[in-house]
Amino acid sequence: MTTEAGTEAEVKEKAEESAAQTDQSEKAPEETKEVVAEEGDKKEKDKEGKGISRYLPTWLKKQKSQSQTSPTKDVPAAEEAVDKESEQKEGAPPEVNGHAEEVEEEEEEEEEKATEKSEQVNEKEAEPKADVKTEAEPVKEEKVEEKSVAEETKAVQEGEVPEEQEQQQQPPEEQQQQQQQQQQAPVKETTTEAPTEPETGDTQTSLFQSPLRLVRKNKMKLVVCRVTLLDGTDFTCEVEKRAKGQYLFFKVCEHLNLMEKDYFGLTYKDTHDHKCWLDPTKEIKRQIRSNNWQFSFNVKFYPPDPSLLTEDLTRYLLCLQLREDVACGRLPCSFVTHTLLGSYTLQAELGDYEADQPKPLDYMSQLTFAPNQNKDMEEKILELHKSHRGMTPAQADAQFLENAKKLSMYGVDLHHAKDSEGVDIMLGVCANGLLVYKDRLRINRFAWPKILKISYKRNNFYIKIRPGETEQFESTVGFKLQNHRSAKRLWKVCVENHSFFRLNAPEPPTKARFLTLGSKFRYSGRTQAQTRVASSLIDRPAPNFERTSSKRISRSLDGAPAISITDTSAGENGRELHLELNSDSKVDMSLGDAEAAVTQSPGASEAAPSQDHDKTQDEVLKHQASISQLKRSFMEAPPPSPPQPNQWEKRLTSSPATTIRVQPQPVVTVSQTETAPVEIATPEPKEPVKTAEVEIEETVVVQEVSKAPKPTVVTIEKVPHEPVVKVEEAMPVAEEDEPKKRESVSSESESEEEAEYHPNVHVSIAHSEIPEEKEEEEEEEEKVEVAEQLPNDTTAILPPVIEEEAAPVEVQQEETHDADLPKEAEETHATEPENEESTDDPMLTPEEAPPPNGLPLAEEDSPDAGQEEPKVNGQPMTVETERRPQVICCTEPPVVKTEMVTISDTFAAQKTEIATKEVPIVHTETKTITYEASQLDGSADGEPGVLMTAQTITSESLCTTTTTHITKTLKGGLSETRIEKRIVITGDCDIDHDEALAQAIKEAKEQHPDMSVTRVVVHKETELAEEEED
Amino acid sequence: MANICPYGRFTHAVVRGIPESFGKAKDSGDGEKTNGEVTVDLAKAQRQFGCLTGALRQKAGLQLIEIPPDPDLPESWRVEDVVVIQGDTALITRPYKQQRRSEAEAVRRVLSELHLTVVEMGEEEGGSGGATLEGSDVLFTGREFFVGVSSHTNRRGAEVLADTFRDFAVSTVPVCGGARLKNICSMGGPDTIVFSNTDGAKKTLRMMEQLTDHHYEILTVPEETAANCIFIKGASNRDFLLHRPTEEAPESAAAFQKLPDYTLLPTACSEASKLGASLSSLCLLINRKLSYF
């Protein structure tokens, strides 16, 4: 983190140096602020002690500090700011973190103040004071970086060094900076800068006015999070107080240089000391419900076959988790297994057994291999260790995992419960399903495929079991948990495990059901299938990492105090990530960083002011000058992307970011921010479908499917350009907004005391693969939910004019029929009669029509779309995600094109109504049958949003009028773009409406596979029909 | 784990000779008919025992350790009951019948000589108070344990077993009709379970299928007596299956022919069978060449 920040700073500095000097006056204030903070920190803490910083010119220093404040990558800057704040608050000398090495600088600190980077790092470290480890880590990272880059940078830097007196010192700083820069991707820097700029400016002003206030603000906004890593060390970072879990998790993964992050998660202890998983999609603050920002990084999903993991680093982390599990008894194993696992641990950490090792048993006893460790076991471990000679650490880890994975309790998350008779049992959630234990005995097991529904109500937890071959009715098994919280916790774990291990793609959060309360919680990350695909695409040299505990051991043997060296590795990791990540990934990161930077910057600025008091006026002036320069640079920099998009991206990035996924995302974000809702809208159609599904158990399946379909985006382009296009599809797409919606939804769900989840893998899979992609449609009005009900009705087309919206519905129906939906189907049938004469035909049509389209099944409701967006998060990671962006473009270079189109369209189209010919249809009265899903209300429509843009595009063909509505709304910082296409088929009695409808749907599908049919309306006009044809 | 490997690898077999008191065990008074109504042919039983040991040693190539018979322990030949062995760990069980608990003495010594880790289930300790467990109610598949809760084995006994073999899932299944788990099923290969076709067995099988994470091939045999076999993967990966001969299970012979590339070793066991035992009851199979891959 720190390194990143530093790099950005460096970059800025370089660019700005010239400017900065000129603009010193401006910068001065900022500089002073920063400087002050730095000084204070330095004095107390004494930064890494890079003498260089001391020597650096004040303005340079200032710049650095500014850069720091602007969170390049996010956390670092923020952390610094926070640290500063914390330091101030605490008043305790940061030095505790203390790097003795850096003490040297203290003397010059006041003058030097400038050594921003080092200082920042120190500050960060110091702030967390409590976490000595954390502090140490950052420093180490820097050092490492320095080392690596150092030689080169030194040479360069020296050349660059300003002529000023301090210049001498500068070179080292520059080196550091350069190093950091190298580590960080250039992209990131740019992105971060933009967001930061505004903040810095604000901060400066505010600082001058009243530093205290600023400080307070900082305090409010930034919080120091301590994350206990798997190697036992603490990672400290600052996050925005309102940051989502995802943000912190990404920070940690970044620190660890971990790419296969989907198997991991963060936990916190709730007020009852229960371990809970931090929901990445929700604000941290709302989850921990206390001021204890203490987390631990853990394996969340134990891969059934660790050998399929791509990177040794991932396996190593899994090993660390398992060692802990074994040592504490959470993963029970026999004596033999303990010894074998212990021996592999030794081999991985110590290398080959060395006969001359002094008293191996002494240090052995310091290591914990088992809960009931004894000398006998340790001797056996040593004995086995000897037999592993020649095995590399990676091999030893692999062997460790090969053995550990076979343990029966591997990856089983146990929960205390009582059965229906009040007998104490344990419920174990694992990759395969739900296990029931009584004492140590397995007394029942429910594989995921056998479970139709998982729900909880108060402190009861229920699973509905698929009827066996000989059974006719499904049965429900209930368990009693200790309380409501534990029931919900179990339920969530089940939902997540099922989604991760059994689904191809995560389900979108449930839409608001009509009359149904309950948690809408859904797993938001990547599924195992997705993460495997992503992992297979990892293309970076194997990251270097150190096996921490081994170092400890070795040190202890040497007599030196054992300290984890992990930090270094982390630093290395960070670098590698940046370098190795694809350009796309970088982009994403940058976006996220930018946001982070923004948040962080305030804190930094605040801190600075307080320190300013100590500085001399001259210094202050200098600082101000530097600040002004910085400001200027910021101003010059490209305007920061809208905050909303950033957040969105953030989430995306936070979701296990794979290079592949990342690419698509950035594009999307850009388009959104810039303008064109159209593009955005297209991808989203899928979402609505999902919602509909939610209601039905089988629906789940649909949701999965819907994800795939995303491609729909195209609509906009076609419509405007060619009026001729007959097919019209309403595509409610809420891309950006979705995440927020989800969040909000999820939060709501939490409050609720019950929830259901239908894990129907079969259905979902089938749907996902096949039907989901297509959706047809006819009209679309934002109401999405209709689809489920509509399917039957849709078919009805009356002679004169028929509006059809619900193609997707039909699809769902089909699915439903297969599964549990018979009821719905019945309903639809019932409705059909209403359709009148056409009913029969309609019935046929809907069903028939979808198939031709290819994937008629997908239904979409705009509201749903919003919820579905969660998928987006997941998508980034997945291949599917890629599709989305592509879909938008329709052509191979989808992204680029999209943007292009979007911009033009957006500007031109925004708020413009090209032509609306919907009206005529509406007028028709005779009989209009409209099926709308109830869900619609809850979803997009229900949510209050700010309408940003709206455009309507209408195209006509012989007997078909297509109206496309593009609506962009802002909800809580997220923008949602919905594309709705309304296809009106107008004709005389001569026209075969069924055929026309089928054709329209088919075309729509072709254009937008993701589309869902929201509504199908059939108007029978006796008289007015002609008018409509307009 | 280290000791988790495909079922069937054995290096040693432990048997105990047929005593002259064969078939004359005192009724424990638990209601089970031991021998009262059954007339057994001691000489025939000893001949059959000899055939079994011969097959184990000469055909399957196992090292055979024969514990001399003890006339004072009329059921001591049922060595399977007194110990459950997995890997290098041997759990000395607590047979249902009080008088059988001394049978473990000799077996314990042998196992110690084989350097197995011997775990005692405990006599009357509170921890295992009331726990009873007999090896013939324990089916180890190489991946997990199934413990048949029967007239001789209770849940407490299964818990002790689960606590001993922590690497493995231990599931309890009901055994109906007073039979023993191993009487209705046995391993017929690394992933194959031979099951009898009786209703009770089917019920047990369904429960096992419900409880397991793994997939097993099920070889169904029409006669319950045929369901107990001994599978050994011998040298050069040859699969040996000791099963009841055609005379004793005429309708099941065809089923065993389905097993591909097996060396079938029909082994008579009619006399022991009269006492409720079967082939596997007569021997303990041990693998002393544990491979830690």
mmCIF file of N, CA, C and O in Angstrom, chain A residues 102-142:
data_model
loop_
_atom_site.group_PDB
_atom_site.id
_atom_site.type_symbol
_atom_site.label_atom_id
_atom_site.label_comp_id
_atom_site.label_asym_id
_atom_site.label_seq_id
_atom_site.Cartn_x
_atom_site.Cartn_y
_atom_site.Cartn_z
ATOM 1 N N GLU A 102 15.582 4.422 11.231
ATOM 2 C CA GLU A 102 15.125 5.697 10.721
ATOM 3 C C GLU A 102 15.345 6.831 11.695
ATOM 4 O O GLU A 102 15.206 7.993 11.363
ATOM 5 N N VAL A 103 15.631 6.502 12.853
ATOM 6 C CA VAL A 103 15.775 7.504 13.892
ATOM 7 C C VAL A 103 16.686 8.619 13.440
ATOM 8 O O VAL A 103 16.497 9.777 13.772
ATOM 9 N N GLU A 104 17.637 8.298 12.706
ATOM 10 C CA GLU A 104 18.622 9.273 12.268
ATOM 11 C C GLU A 104 17.937 10.524 11.746
ATOM 12 O O GLU A 104 18.372 11.627 11.994
ATOM 13 N N GLU A 105 16.941 10.292 11.052
ATOM 14 C CA GLU A 105 16.277 11.393 10.388
ATOM 15 C C GLU A 105 15.631 12.356 11.375
ATOM 16 O O GLU A 105 15.431 13.513 11.044
ATOM 17 N N GLU A 106 15.332 11.887 12.471
ATOM 18 C CA GLU A 106 14.590 12.678 13.430
ATOM 19 C C GLU A 106 15.197 14.073 13.579
ATOM 20 O O GLU A 106 14.489 15.081 13.589
ATOM 21 N N GLU A 107 16.414 14.115 13.712
ATOM 22 C CA GLU A 107 17.068 15.393 13.923
ATOM 23 C C GLU A 107 16.662 16.364 12.831
ATOM 24 O O GLU A 107 16.276 17.491 13.088
ATOM 25 N N GLU A 108 16.764 15.900 11.673
ATOM 26 C CA GLU A 108 16.494 16.766 10.547
ATOM 27 C C GLU A 108 15.016 16.833 10.217
ATOM 28 O O GLU A 108 14.613 17.562 9.338
ATOM 29 N N GLU A 109 14.306 16.091 10.902
ATOM 30 C CA GLU A 109 12.914 15.893 10.534
ATOM 31 C C GLU A 109 12.222 17.194 10.199
ATOM 32 O O GLU A 109 11.572 17.332 9.167
ATOM 33 N N GLU A 110 12.355 18.108 11.085
ATOM 34 C CA GLU A 110 11.628 19.346 10.864
ATOM 35 C C GLU A 110 11.968 19.884 9.484
ATOM 36 O O GLU A 110 11.085 20.251 8.720
ATOM 37 N N GLU A 111 13.201 19.944 9.251
ATOM 38 C CA GLU A 111 13.611 20.456 7.961
ATOM 39 C C GLU A 111 13.155 19.517 6.854
ATOM 40 O O GLU A 111 12.603 19.917 5.852
ATOM 41 N N GLU A 112 13.437 18.324 7.100
ATOM 42 C CA GLU A 112 13.222 17.358 6.045
ATOM 43 C C GLU A 112 11.750 17.170 5.725
ATOM 44 O O GLU A 112 11.381 16.989 4.580
ATOM 45 N N LYS A 113 11.042 17.260 6.779
ATOM 46 C CA LYS A 113 9.604 17.003 6.630
ATOM 47 C C LYS A 113 9.247 16.380 5.286
ATOM 48 O O LYS A 113 8.308 15.634 5.165
ATOM 49 N N ALA A 114 9.975 16.795 4.359
ATOM 50 C CA ALA A 114 9.637 16.408 3.005
ATOM 51 C C ALA A 114 9.605 14.905 2.795
ATOM 52 O O ALA A 114 8.776 14.399 2.049
ATOM 53 N N THR A 115 10.452 14.198 3.385
ATOM 54 C CA THR A 115 10.529 12.769 3.069
ATOM 55 C C THR A 115 9.179 12.168 3.296
ATOM 56 O O THR A 115 8.891 11.584 4.325
ATOM 57 N N GLU A 116 8.434 12.416 2.387
ATOM 58 C CA GLU A 116 7.041 12.036 2.552
ATOM 59 C C GLU A 116 6.882 10.548 2.603
ATOM 60 O O GLU A 116 6.175 10.011 3.421
ATOM 61 N N LYS A 117 7.493 9.958 1.690
ATOM 62 C CA LYS A 117 7.241 8.520 1.582
ATOM 63 C C LYS A 117 7.621 7.836 2.869
ATOM 64 O O LYS A 117 6.824 7.144 3.482
ATOM 65 N N SER A 118 8.825 8.033 3.176
ATOM 66 C CA SER A 118 9.296 7.334 4.360
ATOM 67 C C SER A 118 8.410 7.736 5.523
ATOM 68 O O SER A 118 7.977 6.911 6.307
ATOM 69 N N GLU A 119 8.178 8.988 5.589
ATOM 70 C CA GLU A 119 7.363 9.457 6.688
ATOM 71 C C GLU A 119 6.005 8.810 6.673
ATOM 72 O O GLU A 119 5.505 8.361 7.680
ATOM 73 N N GLN A 120 5.480 8.851 5.511
ATOM 74 C CA GLN A 120 4.137 8.280 5.421
ATOM 75 C C GLN A 120 4.136 6.884 5.956
ATOM 76 O O GLN A 120 3.338 6.515 6.775
ATOM 77 N N VAL A 121 5.050 6.196 5.467
ATOM 78 C CA VAL A 121 5.106 4.811 5.916
ATOM 79 C C VAL A 121 5.209 4.785 7.426
ATOM 80 O O VAL A 121 4.489 4.081 8.106
ATOM 81 N N ASN A 122 6.106 5.563 7.884
ATOM 82 C CA ASN A 122 6.304 5.549 9.318
ATOM 83 C C ASN A 122 5.016 5.910 10.014
ATOM 84 O O ASN A 122 4.628 5.281 10.987
ATOM 85 N N GLU A 123 4.456 6.932 9.497
ATOM 86 C CA GLU A 123 3.234 7.384 10.127
ATOM 87 C C GLU A 123 2.232 6.262 10.190
ATOM 88 O O GLU A 123 1.651 5.997 11.211
ATOM 89 N N LYS A 124 2.113 5.682 9.079
ATOM 90 C CA LYS A 124 1.131 4.596 9.036
ATOM 91 C C LYS A 124 1.453 3.610 10.121
ATOM 92 O O LYS A 124 0.629 3.200 10.902
ATOM 93 N N GLU A 125 2.637 3.268 10.097
ATOM 94 C CA GLU A 125 3.057 2.296 11.085
ATOM 95 C C GLU A 125 2.796 2.828 12.482
ATOM 96 O O GLU A 125 2.248 2.137 13.330
ATOM 97 N N ALA A 126 3.213 4.020 12.638
ATOM 98 C CA ALA A 126 3.126 4.574 13.972
ATOM 99 C C ALA A 126 1.683 4.644 14.431
ATOM 100 O O ALA A 126 1.374 4.295 15.553
ATOM 101 N N GLU A 127 0.864 5.058 13.590
ATOM 102 C CA GLU A 127 -0.531 5.233 13.970
ATOM 103 C C GLU A 127 -1.105 3.984 14.614
ATOM 104 O O GLU A 127 -1.673 4.027 15.671
ATOM 105 N N PRO A 128 -0.957 2.964 13.911
ATOM 106 C CA PRO A 128 -1.467 1.709 14.461
ATOM 107 C C PRO A 128 -0.728 1.325 15.726
ATOM 108 O O PRO A 128 -0.941 0.234 16.208
ATOM 109 N N LYS A 129 0.030 2.140 16.197
ATOM 110 C CA LYS A 129 0.971 1.828 17.255
ATOM 111 C C LYS A 129 0.792 0.449 17.869
ATOM 112 O O LYS A 129 1.730 -0.294 18.066
ATOM 113 N N ALA A 130 -0.416 0.233 18.190
ATOM 114 C CA ALA A 130 -0.670 -1.054 18.831
ATOM 115 C C ALA A 130 -0.095 -2.166 17.978
ATOM 116 O O ALA A 130 0.477 -3.111 18.480
ATOM 117 N N ASP A 131 -0.250 -1.998 16.702
ATOM 118 C CA ASP A 131 0.196 -3.090 15.837
ATOM 119 C C ASP A 131 1.635 -2.853 15.428
ATOM 120 O O ASP A 131 1.906 -2.287 14.394
ATOM 121 N N VAL A 132 2.466 -3.268 16.220
ATOM 122 C CA VAL A 132 3.866 -3.111 15.874
ATOM 123 C C VAL A 132 4.153 -3.861 14.609
ATOM 124 O O VAL A 132 4.832 -3.410 13.724
ATOM 125 N N LYS A 133 3.588 -4.985 14.526
ATOM 126 C CA LYS A 133 3.864 -5.842 13.375
ATOM 127 C C LYS A 133 3.501 -5.127 12.112
ATOM 128 O O LYS A 133 4.250 -5.083 11.164
ATOM 129 N N THR A 134 2.339 -4.568 12.144
ATOM 130 C CA THR A 134 1.867 -3.936 10.933
ATOM 131 C C THR A 134 2.839 -2.854 10.505
ATOM 132 O O THR A 134 3.190 -2.741 9.352
ATOM 133 N N GLU A 135 3.208 -2.122 11.449
ATOM 134 C CA GLU A 135 4.122 -1.049 11.124
ATOM 135 C C GLU A 135 5.378 -1.607 10.487
ATOM 136 O O GLU A 135 5.857 -1.136 9.483
ATOM 137 N N ALA A 136 5.843 -2.580 11.135
ATOM 138 C CA ALA A 136 7.069 -3.169 10.645
ATOM 139 C C ALA A 136 6.899 -3.621 9.214
ATOM 140 O O ALA A 136 7.764 -3.436 8.382
ATOM 141 N N GLU A 137 5.774 -4.165 8.945
ATOM 142 C CA GLU A 137 5.557 -4.702 7.615
ATOM 143 C C GLU A 137 5.749 -3.667 6.521
ATOM 144 O O GLU A 137 6.486 -3.886 5.593
ATOM 145 N N PRO A 138 5.052 -2.572 6.676
ATOM 146 C CA PRO A 138 5.174 -1.580 5.619
ATOM 147 C C PRO A 138 6.623 -1.215 5.389
ATOM 148 O O PRO A 138 7.094 -1.131 4.266
ATOM 149 N N VAL A 139 7.282 -1.001 6.445
ATOM 150 C CA VAL A 139 8.668 -0.589 6.319
ATOM 151 C C VAL A 139 9.424 -1.610 5.505
ATOM 152 O O VAL A 139 10.153 -1.302 4.588
ATOM 153 N N LYS A 140 9.223 -2.774 5.867
ATOM 154 C CA LYS A 140 9.941 -3.835 5.182
ATOM 155 C C LYS A 140 9.672 -3.773 3.708
ATOM 156 O O LYS A 140 10.565 -3.903 2.889
ATOM 157 N N GLU A 141 8.436 -3.576 3.426
ATOM 158 C CA GLU A 141 8.063 -3.555 2.025
ATOM 159 C C GLU A 141 8.872 -2.501 1.300
ATOM 160 O O GLU A 141 9.460 -2.734 0.275
ATOM 161 N N GLU A 142 8.840 -1.366 1.898
ATOM 162 C CA GLU A 142 9.554 -0.280 1.265
ATOM 163 C C GLU A 142 10.996 -0.658 1.062
ATOM 164 O O GLU A 142 11.590 -0.460 0.022
#
